[in-house]
Coordinates of C-alpha atoms in Angstrom, one line a residue:
X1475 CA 0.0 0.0 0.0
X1476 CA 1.4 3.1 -0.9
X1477 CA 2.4 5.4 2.3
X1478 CA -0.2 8.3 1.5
X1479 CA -2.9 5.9 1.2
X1480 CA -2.0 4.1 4.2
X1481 CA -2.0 7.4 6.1
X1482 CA -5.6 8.2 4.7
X1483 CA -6.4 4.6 6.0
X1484 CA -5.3 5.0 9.2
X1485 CA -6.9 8.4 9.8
X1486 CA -10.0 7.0 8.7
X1487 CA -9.9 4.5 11.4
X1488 CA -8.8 6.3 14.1
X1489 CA -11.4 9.1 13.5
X1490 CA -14.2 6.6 13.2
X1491 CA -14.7 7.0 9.7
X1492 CA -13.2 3.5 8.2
X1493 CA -15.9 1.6 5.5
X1494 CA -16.6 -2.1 7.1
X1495 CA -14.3 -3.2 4.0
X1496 CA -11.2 -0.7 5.4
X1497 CA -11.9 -1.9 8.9
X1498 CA -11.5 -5.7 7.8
X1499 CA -8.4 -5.2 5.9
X1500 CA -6.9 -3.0 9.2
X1501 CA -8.4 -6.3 11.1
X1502 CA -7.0 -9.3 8.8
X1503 CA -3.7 -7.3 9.3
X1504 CA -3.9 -7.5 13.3
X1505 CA -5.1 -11.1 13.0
X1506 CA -1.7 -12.1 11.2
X1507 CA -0.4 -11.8 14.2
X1508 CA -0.6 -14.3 17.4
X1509 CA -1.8 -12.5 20.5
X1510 CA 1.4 -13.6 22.6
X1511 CA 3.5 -11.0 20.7
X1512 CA 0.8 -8.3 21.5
X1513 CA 2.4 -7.2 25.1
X1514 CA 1.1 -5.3 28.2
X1515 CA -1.6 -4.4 30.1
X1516 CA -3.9 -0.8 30.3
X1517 CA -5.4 0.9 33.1
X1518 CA -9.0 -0.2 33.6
X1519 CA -11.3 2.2 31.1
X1520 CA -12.6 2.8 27.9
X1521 CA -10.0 1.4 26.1
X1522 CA -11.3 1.6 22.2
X1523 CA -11.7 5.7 22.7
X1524 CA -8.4 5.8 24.4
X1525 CA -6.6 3.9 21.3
X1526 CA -7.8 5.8 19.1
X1527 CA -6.9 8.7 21.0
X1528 CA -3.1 7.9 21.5
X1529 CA -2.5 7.2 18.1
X1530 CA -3.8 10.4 17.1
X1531 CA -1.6 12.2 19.1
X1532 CA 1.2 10.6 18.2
X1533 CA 0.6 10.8 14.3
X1534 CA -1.3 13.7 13.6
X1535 CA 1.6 16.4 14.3
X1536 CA 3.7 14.8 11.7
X1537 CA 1.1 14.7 9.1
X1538 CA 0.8 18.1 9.5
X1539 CA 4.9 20.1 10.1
X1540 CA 6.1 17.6 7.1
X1541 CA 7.2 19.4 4.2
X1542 CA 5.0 18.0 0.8
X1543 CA 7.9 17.7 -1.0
X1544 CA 9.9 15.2 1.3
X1545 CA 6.7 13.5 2.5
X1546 CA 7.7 9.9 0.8
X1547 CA 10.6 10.0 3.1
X1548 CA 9.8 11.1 6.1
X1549 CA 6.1 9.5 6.6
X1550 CA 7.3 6.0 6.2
X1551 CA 9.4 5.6 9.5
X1552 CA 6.5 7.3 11.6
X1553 CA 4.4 4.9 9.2
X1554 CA 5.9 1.6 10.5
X1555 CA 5.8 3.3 13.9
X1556 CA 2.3 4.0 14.0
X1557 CA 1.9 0.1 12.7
X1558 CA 3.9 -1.2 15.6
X1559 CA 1.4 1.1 18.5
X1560 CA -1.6 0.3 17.0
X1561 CA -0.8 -3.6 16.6
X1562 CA 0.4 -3.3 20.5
X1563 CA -2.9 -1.3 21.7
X1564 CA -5.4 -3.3 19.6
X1565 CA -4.2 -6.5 20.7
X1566 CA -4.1 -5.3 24.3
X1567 CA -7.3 -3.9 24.1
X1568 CA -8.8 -7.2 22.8
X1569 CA -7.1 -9.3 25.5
X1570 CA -8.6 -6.9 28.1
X1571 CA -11.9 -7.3 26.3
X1572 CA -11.2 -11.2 26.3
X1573 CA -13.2 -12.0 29.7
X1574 CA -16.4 -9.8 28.5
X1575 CA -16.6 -12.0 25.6
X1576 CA -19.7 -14.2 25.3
X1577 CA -18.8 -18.6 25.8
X1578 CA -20.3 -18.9 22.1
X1579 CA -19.4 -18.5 18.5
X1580 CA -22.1 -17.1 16.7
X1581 CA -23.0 -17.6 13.0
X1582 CA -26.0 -16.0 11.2
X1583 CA -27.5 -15.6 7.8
X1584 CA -30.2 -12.8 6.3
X1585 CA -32.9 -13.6 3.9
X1586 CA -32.2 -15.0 0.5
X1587 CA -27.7 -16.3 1.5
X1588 CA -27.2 -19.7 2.9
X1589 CA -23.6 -20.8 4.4
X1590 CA -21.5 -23.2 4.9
X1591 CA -19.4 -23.8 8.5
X1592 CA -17.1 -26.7 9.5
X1593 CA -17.1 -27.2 12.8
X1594 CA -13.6 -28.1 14.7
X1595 CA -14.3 -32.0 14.5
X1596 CA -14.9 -31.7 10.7
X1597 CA -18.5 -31.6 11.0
X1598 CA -20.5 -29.8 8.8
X1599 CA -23.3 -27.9 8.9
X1600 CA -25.2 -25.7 6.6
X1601 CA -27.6 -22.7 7.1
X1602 CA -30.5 -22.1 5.7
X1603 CA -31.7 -18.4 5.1
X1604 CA -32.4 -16.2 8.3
X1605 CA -31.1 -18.9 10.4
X1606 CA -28.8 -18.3 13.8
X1607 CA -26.3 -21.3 15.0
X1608 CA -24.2 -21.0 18.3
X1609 CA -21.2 -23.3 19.2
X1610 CA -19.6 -23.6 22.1
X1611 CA -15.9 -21.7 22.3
X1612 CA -14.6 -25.2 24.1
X1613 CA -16.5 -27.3 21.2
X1614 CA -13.2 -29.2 20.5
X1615 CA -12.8 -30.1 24.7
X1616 CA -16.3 -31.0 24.9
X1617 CA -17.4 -34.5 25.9
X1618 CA -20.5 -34.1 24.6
X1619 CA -20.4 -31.9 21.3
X1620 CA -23.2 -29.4 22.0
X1621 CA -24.5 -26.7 19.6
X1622 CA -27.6 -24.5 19.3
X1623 CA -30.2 -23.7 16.6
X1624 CA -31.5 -20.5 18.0
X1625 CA -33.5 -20.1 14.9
X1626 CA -34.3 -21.3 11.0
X1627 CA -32.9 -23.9 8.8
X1628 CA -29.6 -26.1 9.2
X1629 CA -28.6 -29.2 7.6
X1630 CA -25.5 -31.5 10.0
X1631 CA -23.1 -33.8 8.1
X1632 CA -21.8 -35.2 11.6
X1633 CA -18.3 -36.6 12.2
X1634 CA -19.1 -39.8 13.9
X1635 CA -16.7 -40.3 17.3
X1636 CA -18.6 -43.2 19.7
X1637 CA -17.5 -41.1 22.7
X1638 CA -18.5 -38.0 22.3
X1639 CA -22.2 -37.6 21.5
X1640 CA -23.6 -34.7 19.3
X1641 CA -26.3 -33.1 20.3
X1642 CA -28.4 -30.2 18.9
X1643 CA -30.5 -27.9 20.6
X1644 CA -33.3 -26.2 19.1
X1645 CA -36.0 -24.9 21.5
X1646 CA -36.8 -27.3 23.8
X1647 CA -36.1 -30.3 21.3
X1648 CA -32.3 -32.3 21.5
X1649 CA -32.0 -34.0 18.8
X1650 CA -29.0 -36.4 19.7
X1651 CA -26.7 -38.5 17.6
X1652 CA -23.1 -40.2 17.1
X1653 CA -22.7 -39.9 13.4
X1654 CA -25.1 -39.3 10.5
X1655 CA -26.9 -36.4 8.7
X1656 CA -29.7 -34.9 9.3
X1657 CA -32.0 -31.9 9.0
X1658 CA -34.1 -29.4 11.3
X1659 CA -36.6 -26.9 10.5
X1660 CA -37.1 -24.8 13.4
X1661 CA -38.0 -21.0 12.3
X1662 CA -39.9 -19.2 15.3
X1663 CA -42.3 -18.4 12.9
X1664 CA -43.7 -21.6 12.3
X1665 CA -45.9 -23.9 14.7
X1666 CA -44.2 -26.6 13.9
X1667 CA -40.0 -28.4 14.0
X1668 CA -39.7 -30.9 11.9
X1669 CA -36.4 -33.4 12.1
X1670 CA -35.6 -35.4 8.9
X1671 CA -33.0 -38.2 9.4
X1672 CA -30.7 -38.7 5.5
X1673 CA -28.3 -41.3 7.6
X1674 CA -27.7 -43.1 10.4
X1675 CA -30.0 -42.6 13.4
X1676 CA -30.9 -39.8 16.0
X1677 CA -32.5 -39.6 19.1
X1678 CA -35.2 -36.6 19.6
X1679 CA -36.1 -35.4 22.7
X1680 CA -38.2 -32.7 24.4
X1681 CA -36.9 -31.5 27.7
X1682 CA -35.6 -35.0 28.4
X1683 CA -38.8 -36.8 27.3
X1684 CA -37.6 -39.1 24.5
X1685 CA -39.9 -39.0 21.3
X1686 CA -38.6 -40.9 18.8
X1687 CA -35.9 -42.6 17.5
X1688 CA -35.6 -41.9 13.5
X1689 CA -33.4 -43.3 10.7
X1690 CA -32.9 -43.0 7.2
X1691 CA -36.1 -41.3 5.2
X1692 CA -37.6 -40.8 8.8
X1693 CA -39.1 -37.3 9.7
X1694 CA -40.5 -36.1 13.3
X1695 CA -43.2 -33.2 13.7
X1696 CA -43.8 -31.3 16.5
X1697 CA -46.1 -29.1 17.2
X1698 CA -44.7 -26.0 19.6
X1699 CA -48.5 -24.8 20.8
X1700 CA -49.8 -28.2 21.6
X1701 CA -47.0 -30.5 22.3
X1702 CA -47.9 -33.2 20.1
X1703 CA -45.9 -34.8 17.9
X1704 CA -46.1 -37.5 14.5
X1705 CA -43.6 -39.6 12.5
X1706 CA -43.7 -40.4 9.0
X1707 CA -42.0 -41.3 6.1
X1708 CA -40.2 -38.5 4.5
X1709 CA -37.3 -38.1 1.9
X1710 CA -34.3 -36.4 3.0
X1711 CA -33.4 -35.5 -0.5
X1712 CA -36.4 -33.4 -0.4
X1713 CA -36.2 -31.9 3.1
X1714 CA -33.1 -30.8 2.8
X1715 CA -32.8 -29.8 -1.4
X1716 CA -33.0 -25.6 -0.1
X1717 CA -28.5 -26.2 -0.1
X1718 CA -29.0 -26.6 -3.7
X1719 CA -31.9 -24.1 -4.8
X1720 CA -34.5 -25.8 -4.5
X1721 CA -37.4 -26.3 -1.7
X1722 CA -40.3 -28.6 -2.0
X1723 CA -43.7 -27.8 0.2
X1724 CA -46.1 -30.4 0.7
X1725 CA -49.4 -29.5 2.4
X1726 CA -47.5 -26.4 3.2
X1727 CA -49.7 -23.3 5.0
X1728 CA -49.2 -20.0 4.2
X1729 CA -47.3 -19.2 6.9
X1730 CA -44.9 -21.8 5.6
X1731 CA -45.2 -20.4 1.9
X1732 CA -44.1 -17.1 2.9
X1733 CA -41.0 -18.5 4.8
X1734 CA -39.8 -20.4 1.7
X1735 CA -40.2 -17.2 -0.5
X1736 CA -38.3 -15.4 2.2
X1737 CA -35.7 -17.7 2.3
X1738 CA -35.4 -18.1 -1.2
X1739 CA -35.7 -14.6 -2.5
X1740 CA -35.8 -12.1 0.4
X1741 CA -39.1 -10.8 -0.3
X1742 CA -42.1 -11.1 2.1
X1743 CA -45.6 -12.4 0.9
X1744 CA -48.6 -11.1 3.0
X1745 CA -52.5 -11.7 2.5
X1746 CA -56.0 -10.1 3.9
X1747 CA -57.6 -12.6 2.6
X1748 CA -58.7 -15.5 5.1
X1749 CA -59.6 -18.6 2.6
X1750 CA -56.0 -17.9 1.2
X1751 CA -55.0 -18.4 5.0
X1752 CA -57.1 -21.4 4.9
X1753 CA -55.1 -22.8 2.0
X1754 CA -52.7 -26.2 1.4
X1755 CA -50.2 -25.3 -0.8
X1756 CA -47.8 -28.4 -2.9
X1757 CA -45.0 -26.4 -4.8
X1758 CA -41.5 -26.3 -5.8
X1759 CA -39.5 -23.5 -5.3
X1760 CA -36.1 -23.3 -7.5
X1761 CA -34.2 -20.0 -6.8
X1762 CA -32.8 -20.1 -10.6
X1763 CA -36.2 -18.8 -11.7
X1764 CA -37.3 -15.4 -11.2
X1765 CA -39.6 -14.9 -8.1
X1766 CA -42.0 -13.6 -11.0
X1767 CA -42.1 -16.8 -12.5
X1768 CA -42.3 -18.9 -9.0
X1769 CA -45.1 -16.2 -7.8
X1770 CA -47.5 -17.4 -11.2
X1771 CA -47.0 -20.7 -10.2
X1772 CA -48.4 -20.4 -7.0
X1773 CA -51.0 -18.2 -7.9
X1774 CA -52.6 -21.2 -10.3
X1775 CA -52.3 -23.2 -7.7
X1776 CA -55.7 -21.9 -6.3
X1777 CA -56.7 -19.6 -9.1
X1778 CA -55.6 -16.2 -6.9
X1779 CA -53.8 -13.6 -8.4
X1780 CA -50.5 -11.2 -7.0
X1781 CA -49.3 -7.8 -7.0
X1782 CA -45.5 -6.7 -6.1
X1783 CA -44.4 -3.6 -4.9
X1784 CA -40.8 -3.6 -3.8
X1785 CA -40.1 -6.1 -1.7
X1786 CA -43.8 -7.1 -0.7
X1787 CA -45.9 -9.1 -2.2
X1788 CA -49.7 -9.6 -1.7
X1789 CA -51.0 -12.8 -2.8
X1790 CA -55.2 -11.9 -3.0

């Protein structure tokens, strides 16, 4: 990087007014870096403002009292000084900041992306649109691998180990395995979780009232409002097809519908009418057509029509 952008850089970031990208190149800069050669210890305060405030000081005179013409040769030494304090306060700041941190990791994604983590025992686990996933920071020391579908959609490839279980939480359903693959659909939204086995066999439990034990093709359903619950045959392909584009509803509501759209193509579908409401829907959603196209098809499903404005839909 050439020293005058560098300085713009760095003035940008110490004044507050650093872009997300400019703040994650300063960041993947830091993070080449192993924390043990980031030394010393602050006084107890606010120690982002008092960074930022240091390196001002120290920089800003020199910026100003150097000549233009000899700037290329002056700047870089109080360059690669500047680098030096704000690698040392950074890291100390972030080793201060170290006991305030929260005991998960926590992965998201918004409407319409999908993503792909593997988890430190080579698991792997994908998630759906608007979905939330927390892992333990000690996953790797567990004995029992524990993670946390705090909402939406995830598909687990699971790294089989016969002594350490893996168990997911999603609401008050565990759904508890050794190795296999499997899928849950759990989206607050919805009345209903539904777990679909693709391999292997899990256990599936409601605050440690075992339901069911499932295996290949096998799905569970349980209803969050009244607490009742069905197995039945279900193909994993199908239940867990949204990785590659494509989502499959069968007796879905509307409630459901909208979900799926909103997963697929970040757009909300709404209603006023009540026998729409009322409505089973069987459709196949593939994110390579336009949401134009997918919105006809469901609209001759029952002979209603739709209207789009921005990012709404009514379906009437």
């Amino acid at each position: 990087m050439k020293t005058e952008n560098f300085r713009e850089l760095l003035s940008k970031y110490i004044e507050g007014r650093a872009t997300p990208a400019e703040i994650d190149l300063i960041e993947k800069w830091y993070n080449s870096h192993p924390d043990d050669e980031l030394p010393g210890i602050l006084a107890e305060g606010d120690y982002e403002d008092r960074i930022r405030e240091e390196i001002y000081k120290a920089v800003k005179p020199y910026w100003y009292r150097t000549p233009v013409r000899r700037l290329s040769l002056v700047v870089i030494p109080y360059a690669a000084a500047v680098i030096l304090l704000f690698s040392i306060c950074i890291g100390v700041w972030r080793k201060l900041s170290l006991a305030e941190r929260s005991p998960f990791l926590s992965y998201s994604t918004p409407g319409g992306k999908l993503k792909r983590l593997v988890l430190p025992d080579s698991s792997v686990v994908w998630l759906n649109a608007a979905s939330k996933l927390r892992v333990s920071r000690d996953f790797p020391e567990q004995k029992v691998r524990e993670i946390y579908l705090d909402e939406g959609e995830a598909f687990f490839d699971v790294t089989g180990d016969a002594v350490r279980p893996f168990i997911v939480h999603s609401g008050g359903i565990a759904t508890r395995v050794l190795g296999t693959s499997f899928n849950i659909k759990a989206y607050k939204e919805l009345p209903e979780v539904k777990i679909t086995v693709s391999s292997g066999r899990v256990k599936v439990s409601h605050e440690n009232t075992a339901l069911a034990i499932l295996e290949h093709d096998r799905q569970i359903i349980y209803n969050k409002r009244s607490r009742k619950f069905r197995v039945q045959g279900q193909e994993s392909d199908l239940s867990s097809a949204w990785r590659d584009g494509r989502i499959f509803l069968r007796n879905a509501d509307f409630s459901e519908l909208a979900m799926a759209l909103k997963n697929a193509y970040g757009i909300e579908l709404t209603t006023s009418s009540p026998a729409i409401y009322s409505y089973a829907f069987n459709v196949r959603i593939n994110t390579s057509r336009s949401v134009e196209t997918t919105m006809s098809i469901i609209a001759s499903i029952h002979q209603n029509h739709f209207r789009r404005k921005e990012n709404v839909i009514e379906l009437y």
